[in-house]
Amino acid sequence: MSKNLTSRAEDYSKWYNELVVKADLAENSGVRGCMVIKPYGFAIWEKMQAQLDKMFKETGHENAYFPLFIPKSYLSKEASHVEGFAKECAVVTHYRLKNAEDGSGIVVDEDAKLEEELIVRPTSETIIWDTYRRWIQSYRDLPLLINQWANVVRWEMRTRLFLRTAEFLWQEGHTAHATKDEAMQEAEQMMHVYAEFAEEFMAVPVIKGTKTESERFAGAIETFCIEALMQDGKALQAGTSHFLGQNFAKAFDVKFANKEGKQDYVWATSWGVSTRLMGALIMTHSDDKGLVLPPKLAPIQVVIVPIYRGQEQLDVISEKVNPLVKELRSKGISVKFDSRDTHKPGFKFNEYELKGVPVRLAIGQRDIENGTFEVARRDTFEKQSVPADEVVERVISLMDEIQKNIYKKALDHRASHITEVDSYEEFKKVLEEKGGFISAHWDGTMETEDKIKEETKATIRCIPIDVKEVVGECIVTGKPSPYRVLFAKAY
Amino acid sequence: MSKNLTSRAEDYSKWYNELVVKADLAENSGVRGCMVIKPYGFAIWEKMQAQLDKMFKETGHENAYFPLFIPKSYLSKEASHVEGFAKECAVVTHYRLKNAEDGSGIVVDEDAKLEEELIVRPTSETIIWDTYRRWIQSYRDLPLLINQWANVVRWEMRTRLFLRTAEFLWQEGHTAHATKDEAMQEAEQMMHVYAEFAEEFMAVPVIKGTKTESERFAGAIETFCIEALMQDGKALQAGTSHFLGQNFAKAFDVKFANKEGKQDYVWATSWGVSTRLMGALIMTHSDDKGLVLPPKLAPIQVVIVPIYRGQEQLDVISEKVNPLVKELRSKGISVKFDSRDTHKPGFKFNEYELKGVPVRLAIGQRDIENGTFEVARRDTFEKQSVPADEVVERVISLMDEIQKNIYKKALDHRASHITEVDSYEEFKKVLEEKGGFISAHWDGTMETEDKIKEETKATIRCIPIDVKEVVGECIVTGKPSPYRVLFAKAY
């Protein structure tokens, strides 16, 4: 398979699909809509998981595990929740196969029909709140701060690797609180945790905000979100955190005795990020040569490629490289020394560019003579000859420089793609010609939102949390509007 | 709920079920056969996972993720494999719900029937080998050393928390090799990795061996296993590693070009351990007071309980405790200081005994006066008054002492429960009166194995890898036997 990618300018969508496969991140499986996450892609996801898990624990959360299956009747208990998910549920109806009597192979054993069909969880609010009823009696049992790492299934008709797959991996936090305020604070806190993770680790700038009613999670009173902007000017919802009010507590009858001994329904939140973040990571930083990874999430941070002819020369090079590898590792940097004799240096250079390794060191005959390494950074393609005894220091500072540089690049891109408009004409023109976030006045009605969506495919991504109250007129209806909201076409 | 457990002598099975629930490890969910793993239980599993994952990576394996669903036709491709799993498969037949026209709630939308039914993975050989066909072309692509952490589903009729549940968590390694020898070595290596984990971290002694044909994994040529012995004299299979020959490569047409350019089928292994290990951990060490945890896997290694009246006294105690907590944590020891005023010290003592915290420190007025802490170990209930400035050192050495002591205790128990017998009468007598492993001669036929199983419920747990070749006579048929094998009743 050719390592050359379609360019982003030519076809952004095709570029993305090719990159995911060629950089060994993921591929489609034989099961409709379900992906295989390949080792290199999974290693990035593991780094994300480890950091997020640390941040969840630092904010007082514990992990637990709830069943994959949800009895159909549970899903129906919260009305708007079932409405949101029923149309994309995988349903288990039988529990046994048998040999077909006509010898045509194995078939479902119709005698082994389940009494109640089971849904493969699309999200776990219902099974978890059914459990919380047993765990919560008194205010002493609150807050209950739990997270689960799990696979979930939503039967999507159109799927794309990482961005929208029938099965995906995620974490889902589910917390229970004694008061409305505390639950609201939790939901808001987790939006901030997600934003910090996206910006500090993924180097992806995000806008924090709340969703409009029509974009809210099915069953939520308020949905907080972080929205990122991709290179093609489309937005991507990177994480959501929901204040669920007492909806699930009422649906599953979860009450607690407060300090005064009075019974009250519990207040809830849920929040999640998924393997979709991989899509955001890829589309924020990568270029026509391949992946660009932030050093904090790169499985291989430094690759060392020897340029040599014959074993003897490799031995000389290895003598210089081996202590360097050891020292870099002792500093916590992950290093790969690729001395394979089956591939040429040029092939390896391309491969590690494609895979987004932040720093490449090369060493050949001339470097041996000069006591240097060639240090190349992936983000800017800059190359430098660095004295051997300064390489460790240079690599360490590059980790930081690259992390900051790609963040800044993404931030600049976003800054130049937020446009304030004051008319629907201008709105459509900017959307068409430039894309990005469009900041505009809106009359607050679902009708106007729907009309804009139908006519332009743009949706309200969020009402930013730091929104300024500046009265204006809705770009569509001219009705009064208290502040601007952010529109965009979105993944 | 009473914290008092049924004693082991009274009813071992009941003791186990109560302990799992009361120590907050797991509980049954509203879904038949599926458990909820509670935060405290999950924290132990996370520690197991972290250590196993480290050991897998140290032996060259990478993680990846494959689909939850397996098309029915894949499962049928390896004949003995489908036979082993077909009867316990959860089958997805539809992908949508709708409102019932008669208003009776939501029902499966019969129009949304899947073209091909999907099986919820009971194990992933088939979907993985379907993927490996695309990944493997040449000997350069081998060995392929991959592991997956996942949930799997086997529709068991009788379930018990951790030991046998419809859904469970596990890891499954799936490797591909160019030669038979290399694959065999891999399968054997992973048995050793599992044994090392069980003994060094879980403090559970295990016997390494191979399975007889009738106990092998469905689709395997050879199954290596580790077998542990529980306190009630029943064996528990704690991990298995399979040499699969070329069975799956042939079923999924996975060929590679060897160095000579000739096409050959790939050699395979698979290996796994699951949340069942939690059952082994619990039943090996725990006592009538509750859980006993090895320090290396205990989520809380040290708990500190203050004995005080009023805030003032607590302040004085906290002044002594806080620096100690800090110092212990700096040594990598996980500490909980339980200063809750809602519960009395006696209640807390019972709670942490029930939860198996290895070391408990208590400090009250007299300790303040004497400059001491009371140090109690969970495994032996020994208590000691230790000068404050020696506590850290004492705790650190206790971590090691307790880990070794509970291992030794389990090893002694096993040593006294391996009995050599030379007649079927003796076999039945030992099995009935004492249990444990019974070492006996067997004629090597499946008929004899079946007869023994039917008449006594004992199965051949393994042929130990260090078995001595000593010719004897089968205890049932009197036919010649080359070595003794180990029988036991098993979980």
CSV table of N, CA and C in Angstrom, one decimal, chain A residues 115-222:
chain,number,residue,atom,x,y,z
A,115,GLU,N,-36.6,-14.2,28.2
A,115,GLU,CA,-37.9,-13.8,28.6
A,115,GLU,C,-38.1,-12.3,28.4
A,116,GLU,N,-37.0,-11.5,28.8
A,116,GLU,CA,-37.0,-10.1,28.5
A,116,GLU,C,-35.8,-9.8,27.6
A,117,GLU,N,-36.0,-9.1,26.5
A,117,GLU,CA,-34.9,-8.8,25.7
A,117,GLU,C,-33.9,-7.8,26.4
A,118,LEU,N,-32.7,-7.9,26.0
A,118,LEU,CA,-31.6,-7.1,26.6
A,118,LEU,C,-31.1,-6.1,25.6
A,119,ILE,N,-30.8,-4.9,26.0
A,119,ILE,CA,-30.2,-3.9,25.2
A,119,ILE,C,-28.7,-3.9,25.5
A,120,VAL,N,-27.8,-3.9,24.5
A,120,VAL,CA,-26.4,-3.7,24.7
A,120,VAL,C,-26.3,-2.2,25.0
A,121,ARG,N,-25.7,-1.9,26.2
A,121,ARG,CA,-25.7,-0.5,26.7
A,121,ARG,C,-25.3,0.5,25.6
A,122,PRO,N,-26.1,1.5,25.4
A,122,PRO,CA,-25.7,2.7,24.6
A,122,PRO,C,-25.1,3.8,25.5
A,123,THR,N,-25.4,3.7,26.8
A,123,THR,CA,-24.9,4.5,27.9
A,123,THR,C,-25.5,3.9,29.1
A,124,SER,N,-25.0,4.1,30.3
A,124,SER,CA,-25.4,3.3,31.4
A,124,SER,C,-26.3,3.9,32.5
A,125,GLU,N,-26.8,5.1,32.3
A,125,GLU,CA,-27.6,5.7,33.3
A,125,GLU,C,-28.6,4.8,34.0
A,126,THR,N,-29.3,4.0,33.1
A,126,THR,CA,-30.5,3.3,33.6
A,126,THR,C,-30.0,2.1,34.5
A,127,ILE,N,-29.0,1.3,34.1
A,127,ILE,CA,-28.6,0.2,34.9
A,127,ILE,C,-27.9,0.7,36.1
A,128,ILE,N,-27.2,1.8,36.0
A,128,ILE,CA,-26.5,2.4,37.2
A,128,ILE,C,-27.5,3.0,38.2
A,129,TRP,N,-28.5,3.7,37.8
A,129,TRP,CA,-29.4,4.2,38.8
A,129,TRP,C,-30.3,3.1,39.4
A,130,ASP,N,-30.5,2.0,38.7
A,130,ASP,CA,-31.1,0.9,39.3
A,130,ASP,C,-30.3,0.3,40.4
A,131,THR,N,-29.0,0.4,40.2
A,131,THR,CA,-28.0,-0.1,41.3
A,131,THR,C,-28.0,0.9,42.4
A,132,TYR,N,-27.9,2.2,42.1
A,132,TYR,CA,-27.8,3.2,43.1
A,132,TYR,C,-28.9,3.2,44.1
A,133,ARG,N,-30.1,2.7,43.7
A,133,ARG,CA,-31.2,2.6,44.6
A,133,ARG,C,-30.8,1.8,45.8
A,134,ARG,N,-30.0,0.7,45.5
A,134,ARG,CA,-29.6,-0.2,46.6
A,134,ARG,C,-28.5,0.5,47.5
A,135,TRP,N,-27.7,1.3,46.9
A,135,TRP,CA,-26.5,1.9,47.5
A,135,TRP,C,-26.7,3.1,48.4
A,136,ILE,N,-27.8,3.8,48.0
A,136,ILE,CA,-28.0,5.1,48.7
A,136,ILE,C,-29.3,5.1,49.6
A,137,GLN,N,-29.0,5.3,50.9
A,137,GLN,CA,-30.1,5.4,51.8
A,137,GLN,C,-30.1,6.8,52.5
A,138,SER,N,-28.9,7.2,52.8
A,138,SER,CA,-28.8,8.4,53.7
A,138,SER,C,-27.8,9.4,53.1
A,139,TYR,N,-27.9,10.6,53.6
A,139,TYR,CA,-26.9,11.6,53.1
A,139,TYR,C,-25.5,11.2,53.3
A,140,ARG,N,-25.3,10.3,54.3
A,140,ARG,CA,-23.9,9.8,54.5
A,140,ARG,C,-23.4,9.0,53.4
A,141,ASP,N,-24.3,8.5,52.5
A,141,ASP,CA,-23.9,7.7,51.3
A,141,ASP,C,-23.5,8.6,50.2
A,142,LEU,N,-23.7,9.9,50.4
A,142,LEU,CA,-23.5,10.9,49.3
A,142,LEU,C,-22.3,11.8,49.6
A,143,PRO,N,-21.7,12.4,48.6
A,143,PRO,CA,-21.9,12.1,47.2
A,143,PRO,C,-21.3,10.8,46.8
A,144,LEU,N,-21.8,10.2,45.8
A,144,LEU,CA,-21.3,8.9,45.2
A,144,LEU,C,-20.7,9.3,43.9
A,145,LEU,N,-19.4,9.1,43.9
A,145,LEU,CA,-18.6,9.6,42.7
A,145,LEU,C,-18.0,8.5,42.0
A,146,ILE,N,-18.6,8.0,40.9
A,146,ILE,CA,-18.2,6.8,40.3
A,146,ILE,C,-17.9,7.0,38.8
A,147,ASN,N,-16.9,6.3,38.3
A,147,ASN,CA,-16.6,6.3,36.9
A,147,ASN,C,-16.5,4.9,36.4
A,148,GLN,N,-16.8,4.7,35.1
A,148,GLN,CA,-16.7,3.4,34.5
A,148,GLN,C,-16.0,3.5,33.1
A,149,TRP,N,-15.0,2.7,32.9
A,149,TRP,CA,-14.4,2.6,31.5
A,149,TRP,C,-15.1,1.4,30.9
A,150,ALA,N,-15.6,1.6,29.7
A,150,ALA,CA,-16.4,0.6,29.1
A,150,ALA,C,-16.6,0.7,27.6
A,151,ASN,N,-17.1,-0.3,27.0
A,151,ASN,CA,-17.5,-0.2,25.6
A,151,ASN,C,-19.0,0.0,25.5
A,152,VAL,N,-19.5,0.8,24.6
A,152,VAL,CA,-20.9,1.0,24.4
A,152,VAL,C,-21.2,0.9,22.9
A,153,VAL,N,-22.5,0.6,22.7
A,153,VAL,CA,-23.0,0.4,21.3
A,153,VAL,C,-24.1,1.3,20.9
A,154,ARG,N,-24.0,2.0,19.8
A,154,ARG,CA,-25.1,2.8,19.3
A,154,ARG,C,-25.1,2.4,17.8
A,155,TRP,N,-26.2,1.9,17.4
A,155,TRP,CA,-26.3,1.4,16.0
A,155,TRP,C,-26.4,2.5,15.0
A,156,GLU,N,-25.3,3.1,14.6
A,156,GLU,CA,-25.3,4.2,13.7
A,156,GLU,C,-25.3,3.7,12.3
A,157,MET,N,-26.0,4.4,11.4
A,157,MET,CA,-26.1,4.0,10.0
A,157,MET,C,-24.9,4.4,9.2
A,158,ARG,N,-24.4,5.6,9.5
A,158,ARG,CA,-23.1,6.0,8.8
A,158,ARG,C,-22.0,6.1,9.8
A,159,THR,N,-21.0,5.3,9.6
A,159,THR,CA,-19.9,5.3,10.6
A,159,THR,C,-18.6,5.8,9.9
A,160,ARG,N,-17.7,6.3,10.8
A,160,ARG,CA,-16.4,6.7,10.4
A,160,ARG,C,-15.4,6.4,11.5
A,161,LEU,N,-14.3,5.8,11.2
A,161,LEU,CA,-13.3,5.4,12.2
A,161,LEU,C,-13.1,6.5,13.3
A,162,PHE,N,-13.2,6.1,14.5
A,162,PHE,CA,-13.1,6.9,15.7
A,162,PHE,C,-14.2,7.9,15.9
A,163,LEU,N,-14.7,8.6,14.8
A,163,LEU,CA,-15.6,9.7,14.9
A,163,LEU,C,-17.1,9.2,15.2
A,164,ARG,N,-17.4,8.1,14.6
A,164,ARG,CA,-18.8,7.6,14.8
A,164,ARG,C,-18.7,6.1,14.4
A,165,THR,N,-18.7,5.3,15.4
A,165,THR,CA,-18.7,3.8,15.2
A,165,THR,C,-19.8,3.2,16.0
A,166,ALA,N,-20.2,2.0,15.5
A,166,ALA,CA,-21.3,1.3,16.2
A,166,ALA,C,-20.9,1.0,17.7
A,167,GLU,N,-19.7,0.4,17.8
A,167,GLU,CA,-19.2,0.2,19.2
A,167,GLU,C,-18.1,1.2,19.4
A,168,PHE,N,-18.0,1.8,20.5
A,168,PHE,CA,-16.8,2.6,20.8
A,168,PHE,C,-16.5,2.5,22.3
A,169,LEU,N,-15.2,2.9,22.6
A,169,LEU,CA,-14.8,2.8,24.0
A,169,LEU,C,-14.9,4.2,24.6
A,170,TRP,N,-15.3,4.2,25.9
A,170,TRP,CA,-15.4,5.5,26.5
A,170,TRP,C,-15.3,5.4,28.0
A,171,GLN,N,-15.4,6.5,28.7
A,171,GLN,CA,-15.6,6.4,30.2
A,171,GLN,C,-16.9,7.2,30.4
A,172,GLU,N,-17.6,6.7,31.4
A,172,GLU,CA,-18.8,7.4,31.8
A,172,GLU,C,-18.8,7.6,33.3
A,173,GLY,N,-18.8,8.9,33.7
A,173,GLY,CA,-19.0,9.2,35.1
A,173,GLY,C,-20.4,9.3,35.5
A,174,HIS,N,-20.8,8.7,36.7
A,174,HIS,CA,-22.2,8.8,37.1
A,174,HIS,C,-22.1,9.2,38.6
A,175,THR,N,-22.6,10.4,38.9
A,175,THR,CA,-22.5,10.8,40.3
A,175,THR,C,-23.8,11.1,40.9
A,176,ALA,N,-23.9,11.0,42.2
A,176,ALA,CA,-25.2,11.2,43.0
A,176,ALA,C,-24.9,12.2,44.1
A,177,HIS,N,-25.8,13.2,44.3
A,177,HIS,CA,-25.5,14.2,45.2
A,177,HIS,C,-26.8,14.5,46.1
A,178,ALA,N,-26.5,15.2,47.2
A,178,ALA,CA,-27.6,15.5,48.1
A,178,ALA,C,-28.3,16.8,47.7
A,179,THR,N,-27.6,17.7,47.0
A,179,THR,CA,-28.2,18.9,46.6
A,179,THR,C,-28.0,19.2,45.1
A,180,LYS,N,-28.9,20.1,44.7
A,180,LYS,CA,-28.9,20.5,43.3
A,180,LYS,C,-27.6,21.3,43.0
A,181,ASP,N,-27.2,22.2,43.9
A,181,ASP,CA,-26.0,23.0,43.7
A,181,ASP,C,-24.8,22.1,43.5
A,182,GLU,N,-24.7,21.1,44.4
A,182,GLU,CA,-23.5,20.3,44.4
A,182,GLU,C,-23.4,19.5,43.1
A,183,ALA,N,-24.6,19.0,42.6
A,183,ALA,CA,-24.6,18.2,41.4
A,183,ALA,C,-24.2,19.2,40.2
A,184,MET,N,-24.8,20.4,40.2
A,184,MET,CA,-24.4,21.3,39.1
A,184,MET,C,-22.9,21.6,39.2
A,185,GLN,N,-22.4,21.8,40.4
A,185,GLN,CA,-20.9,22.1,40.5
A,185,GLN,C,-20.1,20.9,39.9
A,186,GLU,N,-20.5,19.7,40.2
A,186,GLU,CA,-19.8,18.5,39.7
A,186,GLU,C,-19.8,18.5,38.2
A,187,ALA,N,-21.0,18.7,37.6
A,187,ALA,CA,-21.1,18.7,36.2
A,187,ALA,C,-20.2,19.7,35.5
A,188,GLU,N,-20.2,20.9,36.2
A,188,GLU,CA,-19.3,22.0,35.6
A,188,GLU,C,-17.8,21.6,35.8
A,189,GLN,N,-17.5,21.1,37.0
A,189,GLN,CA,-16.1,20.7,37.3
A,189,GLN,C,-15.6,19.7,36.2
A,190,MET,N,-16.4,18.8,35.9
A,190,MET,CA,-15.9,17.8,34.9
A,190,MET,C,-15.7,18.4,33.5
A,191,MET,N,-16.5,19.4,33.2
A,191,MET,CA,-16.3,20.1,31.9
A,191,MET,C,-14.9,20.7,32.0
A,192,HIS,N,-14.5,21.3,33.1
A,192,HIS,CA,-13.2,21.9,33.3
A,192,HIS,C,-12.1,20.9,33.2
A,193,VAL,N,-12.3,19.7,33.8
A,193,VAL,CA,-11.3,18.6,33.8
A,193,VAL,C,-11.1,18.2,32.3
A,194,TYR,N,-12.2,18.0,31.6
A,194,TYR,CA,-12.1,17.7,30.2
A,194,TYR,C,-11.3,18.7,29.4
A,195,ALA,N,-11.6,20.0,29.7
A,195,ALA,CA,-11.0,21.1,28.9
A,195,ALA,C,-9.5,21.1,29.2
A,196,GLU,N,-9.2,20.9,30.5
A,196,GLU,CA,-7.7,20.9,30.9
A,196,GLU,C,-7.0,19.7,30.2
A,197,PHE,N,-7.7,18.6,30.2
A,197,PHE,CA,-7.1,17.4,29.5
A,197,PHE,C,-6.8,17.7,28.0
A,198,ALA,N,-7.9,18.2,27.4
A,198,ALA,CA,-7.8,18.5,25.9
A,198,ALA,C,-6.6,19.5,25.7
A,199,GLU,N,-6.6,20.5,26.4
A,199,GLU,CA,-5.6,21.6,26.1
A,199,GLU,C,-4.2,21.2,26.6
A,200,GLU,N,-4.1,20.7,27.8
A,200,GLU,CA,-2.7,20.4,28.3
A,200,GLU,C,-2.1,19.1,27.7
A,201,PHE,N,-2.9,18.1,27.4
A,201,PHE,CA,-2.3,16.9,27.0
A,201,PHE,C,-2.5,16.6,25.5
A,202,MET,N,-3.7,16.9,25.0
A,202,MET,CA,-3.9,16.7,23.6
A,202,MET,C,-3.5,17.9,22.7
A,203,ALA,N,-3.2,19.0,23.4
A,203,ALA,CA,-2.8,20.3,22.8
A,203,ALA,C,-3.9,20.7,21.8
A,204,VAL,N,-5.2,20.4,22.2
A,204,VAL,CA,-6.3,20.8,21.4
A,204,VAL,C,-7.1,21.9,22.2
A,205,PRO,N,-7.1,23.1,21.7
A,205,PRO,CA,-7.9,24.2,22.4
A,205,PRO,C,-9.4,23.9,22.2
A,206,VAL,N,-10.1,24.2,23.3
A,206,VAL,CA,-11.5,23.9,23.3
A,206,VAL,C,-12.3,25.1,23.8
A,207,ILE,N,-13.5,25.2,23.4
A,207,ILE,CA,-14.4,26.3,23.9
A,207,ILE,C,-15.4,25.5,24.9
A,208,LYS,N,-15.5,26.1,26.1
A,208,LYS,CA,-16.4,25.5,27.1
A,208,LYS,C,-17.7,26.2,27.0
A,209,GLY,N,-18.8,25.4,27.1
A,209,GLY,CA,-20.1,26.1,27.0
A,209,GLY,C,-21.2,25.2,27.4
A,210,THR,N,-22.4,25.6,27.2
A,210,THR,CA,-23.6,24.8,27.5
A,210,THR,C,-24.4,24.6,26.2
A,211,LYS,N,-25.1,23.5,26.1
A,211,LYS,CA,-25.8,23.2,24.9
A,211,LYS,C,-27.2,23.8,25.0
A,212,THR,N,-27.8,24.0,23.8
A,212,THR,CA,-29.2,24.5,23.8
A,212,THR,C,-30.0,23.2,24.0
A,213,GLU,N,-31.3,23.5,24.3
A,213,GLU,CA,-32.2,22.4,24.6
A,213,GLU,C,-32.2,21.2,23.6
A,214,SER,N,-32.2,21.6,22.3
A,214,SER,CA,-32.3,20.6,21.3
A,214,SER,C,-31.0,19.8,21.1
A,215,GLU,N,-29.9,20.3,21.6
A,215,GLU,CA,-28.6,19.6,21.5
A,215,GLU,C,-28.3,18.8,22.8
A,216,ARG,N,-29.1,18.9,23.8
A,216,ARG,CA,-28.8,18.3,25.1
A,216,ARG,C,-28.9,16.8,25.0
A,217,PHE,N,-28.2,16.2,26.0
A,217,PHE,CA,-28.3,14.7,26.2
A,217,PHE,C,-29.7,14.3,26.6
A,218,ALA,N,-30.1,13.2,26.1
A,218,ALA,CA,-31.5,12.7,26.3
A,218,ALA,C,-31.7,12.3,27.8
A,219,GLY,N,-32.3,13.3,28.5
A,219,GLY,CA,-32.6,13.0,29.9
A,219,GLY,C,-31.9,14.1,30.8
A,220,ALA,N,-31.1,15.0,30.2
A,220,ALA,CA,-30.4,16.0,30.9
A,220,ALA,C,-31.2,17.3,31.1
A,221,ILE,N,-30.9,18.1,32.1
A,221,ILE,CA,-31.5,19.4,32.3
A,221,ILE,C,-30.5,20.4,31.8
A,222,GLU,N,-29.2,20.1,31.9
A,222,GLU,CA,-28.2,21.0,31.4
A,222,GLU,C,-27.1,20.2,30.9
